[in-house]
mmCIF file of C-alpha atoms and ligand atoms in Angstrom:
data_model
loop_
_atom_site.group_PDB
_atom_site.id
_atom_site.type_symbol
_atom_site.label_atom_id
_atom_site.label_comp_id
_atom_site.label_asym_id
_atom_site.label_seq_id
_atom_site.Cartn_x
_atom_site.Cartn_y
_atom_site.Cartn_z
ATOM 1 C CA MET A 1 4.378 -3.297 42.443
ATOM 2 C CA ASN A 2 5.905 -0.532 40.350
ATOM 3 C CA ARG A 3 5.420 -0.150 36.587
ATOM 4 C CA ARG A 4 8.817 -1.647 35.728
ATOM 5 C CA LYS A 5 8.151 -4.802 37.803
ATOM 6 C CA PHE A 6 4.653 -5.130 36.373
ATOM 7 C CA ILE A 7 5.930 -5.044 32.773
ATOM 8 C CA LYS A 8 8.739 -7.512 33.567
ATOM 9 C CA LYS A 9 6.348 -9.948 35.266
ATOM 10 C CA SER A 10 3.719 -9.748 32.524
ATOM 11 C CA ILE A 11 6.304 -10.290 29.781
ATOM 12 C CA VAL A 12 7.818 -13.348 31.495
ATOM 13 C CA GLY A 13 4.321 -14.716 32.253
ATOM 14 C CA GLY A 14 3.108 -14.008 28.726
ATOM 15 C CA THR A 15 6.155 -15.596 27.109
ATOM 16 C CA SER A 16 5.986 -18.795 29.127
ATOM 17 C CA LEU A 17 2.261 -19.062 28.507
ATOM 18 C CA LEU A 18 2.938 -18.743 24.794
ATOM 19 C CA ALA A 19 5.718 -21.339 24.937
ATOM 20 C CA VAL A 20 3.528 -23.805 26.879
ATOM 21 C CA SER A 21 0.616 -23.333 24.540
ATOM 22 C CA ASN A 22 2.899 -23.822 21.512
ATOM 23 C CA ILE A 23 4.261 -27.082 22.935
ATOM 24 C CA ASN A 24 0.717 -28.250 23.638
ATOM 25 C CA MET A 25 -0.368 -27.305 20.146
ATOM 26 C CA ALA A 26 2.605 -29.142 18.620
ATOM 27 C CA ASN A 27 1.883 -32.231 20.746
ATOM 28 C CA THR A 28 -1.742 -32.225 19.765
ATOM 29 C CA TRP A 29 -0.837 -32.041 16.089
ATOM 30 C CA ALA A 30 1.861 -34.697 16.451
ATOM 31 C CA GLN A 31 -0.499 -37.012 18.351
ATOM 32 C CA SER A 32 -3.147 -36.617 15.704
ATOM 33 C CA ASP A 33 -0.614 -38.274 13.384
ATOM 34 C CA ASN A 34 -0.723 -35.392 11.028
ATOM 35 C CA LYS A 35 2.828 -34.069 11.135
ATOM 36 C CA SER A 36 2.384 -31.921 8.067
ATOM 37 C CA LYS A 37 0.123 -29.668 10.150
ATOM 38 C CA VAL A 38 2.904 -28.798 12.599
ATOM 39 C CA PRO A 39 4.176 -25.334 11.731
ATOM 40 C CA ALA A 40 7.731 -25.388 10.352
ATOM 41 C CA ILE A 41 8.931 -23.219 13.231
ATOM 42 C CA LEU A 42 7.889 -26.021 15.616
ATOM 43 C CA GLY A 43 9.602 -28.766 13.618
ATOM 44 C CA GLY A 44 6.973 -29.412 10.939
ATOM 45 C CA GLN A 45 7.645 -29.625 7.252
ATOM 46 C CA LYS A 46 8.280 -26.398 5.393
ATOM 47 C CA SER A 47 5.485 -25.761 2.938
ATOM 48 C CA TYR A 48 7.767 -23.648 0.747
ATOM 49 C CA THR A 49 11.403 -24.516 0.127
ATOM 50 C CA GLY A 50 12.079 -22.385 -2.929
ATOM 51 C CA GLN A 51 13.816 -19.029 -3.091
ATOM 52 C CA TRP A 52 11.957 -15.875 -2.064
ATOM 53 C CA PRO A 53 11.789 -13.473 -4.988
ATOM 54 C CA VAL A 54 14.557 -10.925 -4.974
ATOM 55 C CA TRP A 55 13.599 -7.270 -5.078
ATOM 56 C CA PRO A 56 14.412 -4.807 -6.543
ATOM 57 C CA GLU A 57 15.103 -6.347 -9.925
ATOM 58 C CA TRP A 58 17.145 -4.684 -12.597
ATOM 59 C CA ASN A 59 18.928 -5.555 -15.800
ATOM 60 C CA PRO A 60 22.623 -4.634 -15.443
ATOM 61 C CA ALA A 61 23.123 -4.521 -19.219
ATOM 62 C CA THR A 62 20.522 -1.802 -19.806
ATOM 63 C CA ASP A 63 19.611 -0.202 -16.473
ATOM 64 C CA GLU A 64 23.101 0.343 -15.085
ATOM 65 C CA LYS A 65 24.245 2.158 -18.212
ATOM 66 C CA GLN A 66 21.321 4.565 -17.974
ATOM 67 C CA LEU A 67 22.084 5.309 -14.337
ATOM 68 C CA ILE A 68 25.744 5.971 -15.082
ATOM 69 C CA ASP A 69 24.807 8.174 -18.055
ATOM 70 C CA VAL A 70 22.643 10.342 -15.785
ATOM 71 C CA MET A 71 25.334 10.522 -13.091
ATOM 72 C CA ARG A 72 27.976 11.538 -15.617
ATOM 73 C CA SER A 73 25.714 14.073 -17.314
ATOM 74 C CA GLY A 74 25.851 16.208 -14.162
ATOM 75 C CA VAL A 75 22.057 16.781 -14.348
ATOM 76 C CA TRP A 76 20.665 15.020 -11.330
ATOM 77 C CA SER A 77 17.306 16.749 -11.275
ATOM 78 C CA ARG A 78 14.780 16.641 -14.137
ATOM 79 C CA SER A 79 16.566 15.358 -17.199
ATOM 80 C CA LYS A 80 15.642 14.291 -20.718
ATOM 81 C CA LEU A 81 15.515 10.751 -19.441
ATOM 82 C CA THR A 82 12.831 11.708 -16.889
ATOM 83 C CA ASP A 83 10.650 13.233 -19.634
ATOM 84 C CA GLU A 84 11.085 10.097 -21.673
ATOM 85 C CA PHE A 85 10.228 7.883 -18.724
ATOM 86 C CA GLU A 86 7.095 9.899 -17.906
ATOM 87 C CA LYS A 87 5.823 9.661 -21.476
ATOM 88 C CA LYS A 88 6.429 5.922 -21.679
ATOM 89 C CA TRP A 89 4.948 5.318 -18.249
ATOM 90 C CA ALA A 90 1.769 7.261 -19.054
ATOM 91 C CA GLN A 91 1.432 5.288 -22.267
ATOM 92 C CA LEU A 92 1.921 1.996 -20.455
ATOM 93 C CA MET A 93 -0.667 2.912 -17.839
ATOM 94 C CA GLY A 94 -3.145 4.266 -20.378
ATOM 95 C CA ALA A 95 -3.064 7.675 -18.635
ATOM 96 C CA LYS A 96 -2.993 11.129 -20.226
ATOM 97 C CA ARG A 97 0.110 12.165 -18.314
ATOM 98 C CA SER A 98 2.462 11.174 -15.537
ATOM 99 C CA LEU A 99 4.809 13.012 -13.218
ATOM 100 C CA ALA A 100 7.838 11.220 -11.825
ATOM 101 C CA VAL A 101 8.806 11.875 -8.218
ATOM 102 C CA VAL A 102 11.437 10.220 -6.062
ATOM 103 C CA ASN A 103 9.267 7.534 -4.502
ATOM 104 C CA GLY A 104 5.756 6.392 -3.656
ATOM 105 C CA THR A 105 5.629 8.347 -0.404
ATOM 106 C CA ASN A 106 6.265 11.587 -2.274
ATOM 107 C CA ALA A 107 3.790 10.670 -5.014
ATOM 108 C CA LEU A 108 1.099 10.415 -2.339
ATOM 109 C CA ASN A 109 2.229 13.555 -0.495
ATOM 110 C CA THR A 110 2.205 15.503 -3.766
ATOM 111 C CA SER A 111 -1.205 14.194 -4.856
ATOM 112 C CA LEU A 112 -2.914 15.388 -1.696
ATOM 113 C CA ALA A 113 -1.123 18.738 -1.766
ATOM 114 C CA GLN A 114 -2.119 19.214 -5.411
ATOM 115 C CA PHE A 115 -5.770 19.119 -4.406
ATOM 116 C CA GLU A 116 -5.187 21.298 -1.334
ATOM 117 C CA ILE A 117 -6.334 18.585 1.017
ATOM 118 C CA GLY A 118 -5.029 19.471 4.436
ATOM 119 C CA TRP A 119 -5.565 21.772 7.392
ATOM 120 C CA GLY A 120 -9.033 22.824 8.481
ATOM 121 C CA GLY A 121 -10.425 19.430 9.417
ATOM 122 C CA ASP A 122 -10.252 17.705 6.030
ATOM 123 C CA GLU A 123 -10.816 13.973 6.374
ATOM 124 C CA VAL A 124 -9.430 11.306 4.043
ATOM 125 C CA LEU A 125 -10.654 7.713 3.966
ATOM 126 C CA VAL A 126 -7.928 5.071 3.834
ATOM 127 C CA THR A 127 -7.464 1.466 4.923
ATOM 128 C CA PRO A 128 -5.564 0.415 8.036
ATOM 129 C CA TYR A 129 -3.955 -2.577 6.241
ATOM 130 C CA THR A 130 -1.222 -0.878 4.275
ATOM 131 C CA PHE A 131 2.288 0.543 4.277
ATOM 132 C CA ILE A 132 2.647 3.587 6.527
ATOM 133 C CA ALA A 133 2.944 6.072 3.631
ATOM 134 C CA SER A 134 -0.750 5.654 2.677
ATOM 135 C CA VAL A 135 -1.608 7.166 6.070
ATOM 136 C CA SER A 136 1.388 9.432 6.671
ATOM 137 C CA CYS A 137 0.658 11.360 3.439
ATOM 138 C CA ILE A 138 -2.646 12.454 4.999
ATOM 139 C CA LEU A 139 -0.989 13.556 8.243
ATOM 140 C CA PHE A 140 1.900 15.164 6.329
ATOM 141 C CA ASN A 141 -0.617 17.424 4.607
ATOM 142 C CA GLY A 142 -2.384 18.250 7.877
ATOM 143 C CA ALA A 143 -5.566 16.268 7.202
ATOM 144 C CA ILE A 144 -7.182 13.537 9.306
ATOM 145 C CA PRO A 145 -7.040 9.848 8.305
ATOM 146 C CA VAL A 146 -10.303 7.949 8.790
ATOM 147 C CA PHE A 147 -10.013 4.178 8.496
ATOM 148 C CA VAL A 148 -12.311 2.071 6.343
ATOM 149 C CA ASP A 149 -11.735 -1.588 7.125
ATOM 150 C CA VAL A 150 -10.654 -4.125 4.541
ATOM 151 C CA ASP A 151 -12.591 -7.094 3.195
ATOM 152 C CA PRO A 152 -10.979 -10.128 4.901
ATOM 153 C CA GLU A 153 -11.362 -12.152 1.689
ATOM 154 C CA THR A 154 -9.325 -9.770 -0.468
ATOM 155 C CA PHE A 155 -7.525 -7.475 2.031
ATOM 156 C CA GLN A 156 -8.696 -4.508 -0.086
ATOM 157 C CA MET A 157 -10.821 -1.558 1.113
ATOM 158 C CA ASP A 158 -14.351 -2.875 1.635
ATOM 159 C CA PRO A 159 -16.734 -0.716 -0.461
ATOM 160 C CA ASP A 160 -19.611 -1.701 1.866
ATOM 161 C CA LYS A 161 -17.892 0.100 4.724
ATOM 162 C CA ILE A 162 -17.093 3.392 2.982
ATOM 163 C CA GLU A 163 -20.341 5.337 3.189
ATOM 164 C CA GLU A 164 -20.718 4.963 6.953
ATOM 165 C CA LYS A 165 -17.381 6.830 7.346
ATOM 166 C CA ILE A 166 -18.274 9.799 5.104
ATOM 167 C CA THR A 167 -18.920 13.094 6.903
ATOM 168 C CA PRO A 168 -19.269 16.696 5.631
ATOM 169 C CA HIS A 169 -15.469 16.972 6.152
ATOM 170 C CA THR A 170 -14.538 14.050 3.901
ATOM 171 C CA ARG A 171 -12.531 15.225 0.883
ATOM 172 C CA ALA A 172 -11.001 12.103 -0.600
ATOM 173 C CA ILE A 173 -10.688 8.329 -0.616
ATOM 174 C CA ILE A 174 -7.330 6.566 -0.890
ATOM 175 C CA PRO A 175 -7.960 2.986 -2.003
ATOM 176 C CA VAL A 176 -4.749 0.995 -1.608
ATOM 177 C CA HIS A 177 -4.224 -1.799 -4.127
ATOM 178 C CA ILE A 178 -2.491 -3.996 -1.611
ATOM 179 C CA LEU A 179 -0.500 -7.172 -2.358
ATOM 180 C CA GLY A 180 -0.555 -6.560 -6.085
ATOM 181 C CA LEU A 181 -4.336 -6.878 -6.327
ATOM 182 C CA PRO A 182 -6.721 -4.136 -7.410
ATOM 183 C CA CYS A 183 -9.510 -2.730 -5.222
ATOM 184 C CA ASP A 184 -13.084 -2.810 -6.462
ATOM 185 C CA MET A 185 -12.645 0.505 -8.297
ATOM 186 C CA GLU A 186 -16.032 0.464 -9.981
ATOM 187 C CA ARG A 187 -17.883 0.509 -6.682
ATOM 188 C CA ILE A 188 -15.441 2.927 -5.068
ATOM 189 C CA MET A 189 -15.727 5.401 -7.972
ATOM 190 C CA LYS A 190 -19.506 5.164 -7.850
ATOM 191 C CA ILE A 191 -19.528 6.107 -4.165
ATOM 192 C CA ALA A 192 -16.975 8.883 -4.778
ATOM 193 C CA ARG A 193 -19.081 10.404 -7.552
ATOM 194 C CA LYS A 194 -22.221 10.222 -5.439
ATOM 195 C CA HIS A 195 -20.522 12.159 -2.600
ATOM 196 C CA ASP A 196 -18.322 14.350 -4.832
ATOM 197 C CA LEU A 197 -15.066 13.017 -3.395
ATOM 198 C CA LEU A 198 -11.599 12.836 -4.899
ATOM 199 C CA VAL A 199 -10.046 9.423 -5.344
ATOM 200 C CA ILE A 200 -6.271 9.040 -5.097
ATOM 201 C CA GLU A 201 -5.217 5.470 -5.737
ATOM 202 C CA ASP A 202 -2.195 4.150 -3.913
ATOM 203 C CA ALA A 203 -0.880 1.780 -6.580
ATOM 204 C CA CYS A 204 2.608 1.408 -5.076
ATOM 205 C CA GLN A 205 2.158 -2.353 -4.710
ATOM 206 C CA ALA A 206 0.147 -2.876 -7.869
ATOM 207 C CA TRP A 207 1.733 -1.287 -10.917
ATOM 208 C CA MET A 208 0.049 -2.762 -13.968
ATOM 209 C CA ALA A 209 -2.694 -4.468 -11.943
ATOM 210 C CA GLU A 210 -6.000 -4.322 -13.769
ATOM 211 C CA ILE A 211 -9.643 -4.536 -12.879
ATOM 212 C CA ASN A 212 -12.276 -4.881 -15.602
ATOM 213 C CA GLY A 213 -9.652 -4.006 -18.212
ATOM 214 C CA LYS A 214 -8.572 -0.798 -16.438
ATOM 215 C CA LYS A 215 -5.155 -0.371 -14.875
ATOM 216 C CA SER A 216 -4.745 0.876 -11.345
ATOM 217 C CA ARG A 217 -3.276 4.335 -11.423
ATOM 218 C CA ASP A 218 -2.013 6.734 -8.846
ATOM 219 C CA LEU A 219 -4.673 9.303 -9.431
ATOM 220 C CA TRP A 220 -8.242 9.696 -10.532
ATOM 221 C CA LYS A 221 -10.185 12.869 -10.105
ATOM 222 C CA ARG A 222 -13.931 12.554 -10.393
ATOM 223 C CA GLY A 223 -13.510 10.403 -13.466
ATOM 224 C CA MET A 224 -11.321 13.072 -15.153
ATOM 225 C CA PHE A 225 -8.395 10.754 -15.913
HETATM 226 C C1 PLP B 301 1.077 0.496 -0.339
HETATM 227 C C2 PLP B 301 2.286 1.384 -0.340
HETATM 228 N N1 PLP B 301 2.114 2.711 -0.407
HETATM 229 C C3 PLP B 301 3.153 3.551 -0.418
HETATM 230 C C4 PLP B 301 4.462 3.081 -0.365
HETATM 231 C C5 PLP B 301 5.597 4.045 -0.343
HETATM 232 O O1 PLP B 301 6.469 3.866 -1.397
HETATM 233 P P1 PLP B 301 8.030 4.253 -1.260
HETATM 234 O O2 PLP B 301 8.658 3.235 -0.357
HETATM 235 O O3 PLP B 301 8.515 4.187 -2.674
HETATM 236 O O4 PLP B 301 8.093 5.630 -0.665
HETATM 237 C C6 PLP B 301 4.692 1.700 -0.297
HETATM 238 C C7 PLP B 301 6.050 1.149 -0.250
HETATM 239 O O5 PLP B 301 6.285 -0.010 0.017
HETATM 240 C C8 PLP B 301 3.583 0.821 -0.280
HETATM 241 O O6 PLP B 301 3.742 -0.500 -0.211
#
């Protein structure tokens, strides 16, 4: 059998196996007289019938005018509005300063570059359960991502699993505040201080999230910020 035939056969076999097992599962649920347990995709009741939240959100009355003002000003790079935004954002986050960039990916790329984390075998601890940019920023800068697994209860980086991944090459930790929830920053910062590591928080999914009264921010450096 050549490779092409093997793949074709395994896919057909795998699909029918899946279909049969789904039918069996649905029958078992149906027979147990508990129809609400049948997944909606197999004919069960939908558990959520509302509208999914729409994203991104903006206010046409205020936001659109500001966009048009910038477009018409002819200054499409750093403008007065950017300075204003940075000041207000820093204030809102309780940070000393902020620097606006085009998106979260570039915020992460810039943060690592700022600390010269990159070529030469630098390792950065990050979680595998995240958007690709949390990992690609490490590769983009030439460093090596090392995965620290998440806590299955919270989906956040598990502080208990950090120290076993630290080597003499480790430079930084990127905790990702995934799903709008904050990581256990107190424990992570404690470990970082003990091993003299930088901490760059990926707060792309958790603006304004707080833990113990502190907001998640994009950057901490050895407790400097
Ligand atoms: C956890 C996380 N990190 C980084 C990013 C990258 O942000 P952006 O899409 O603005 O480049 C995202 C975007 O969804 C994200 O969810």
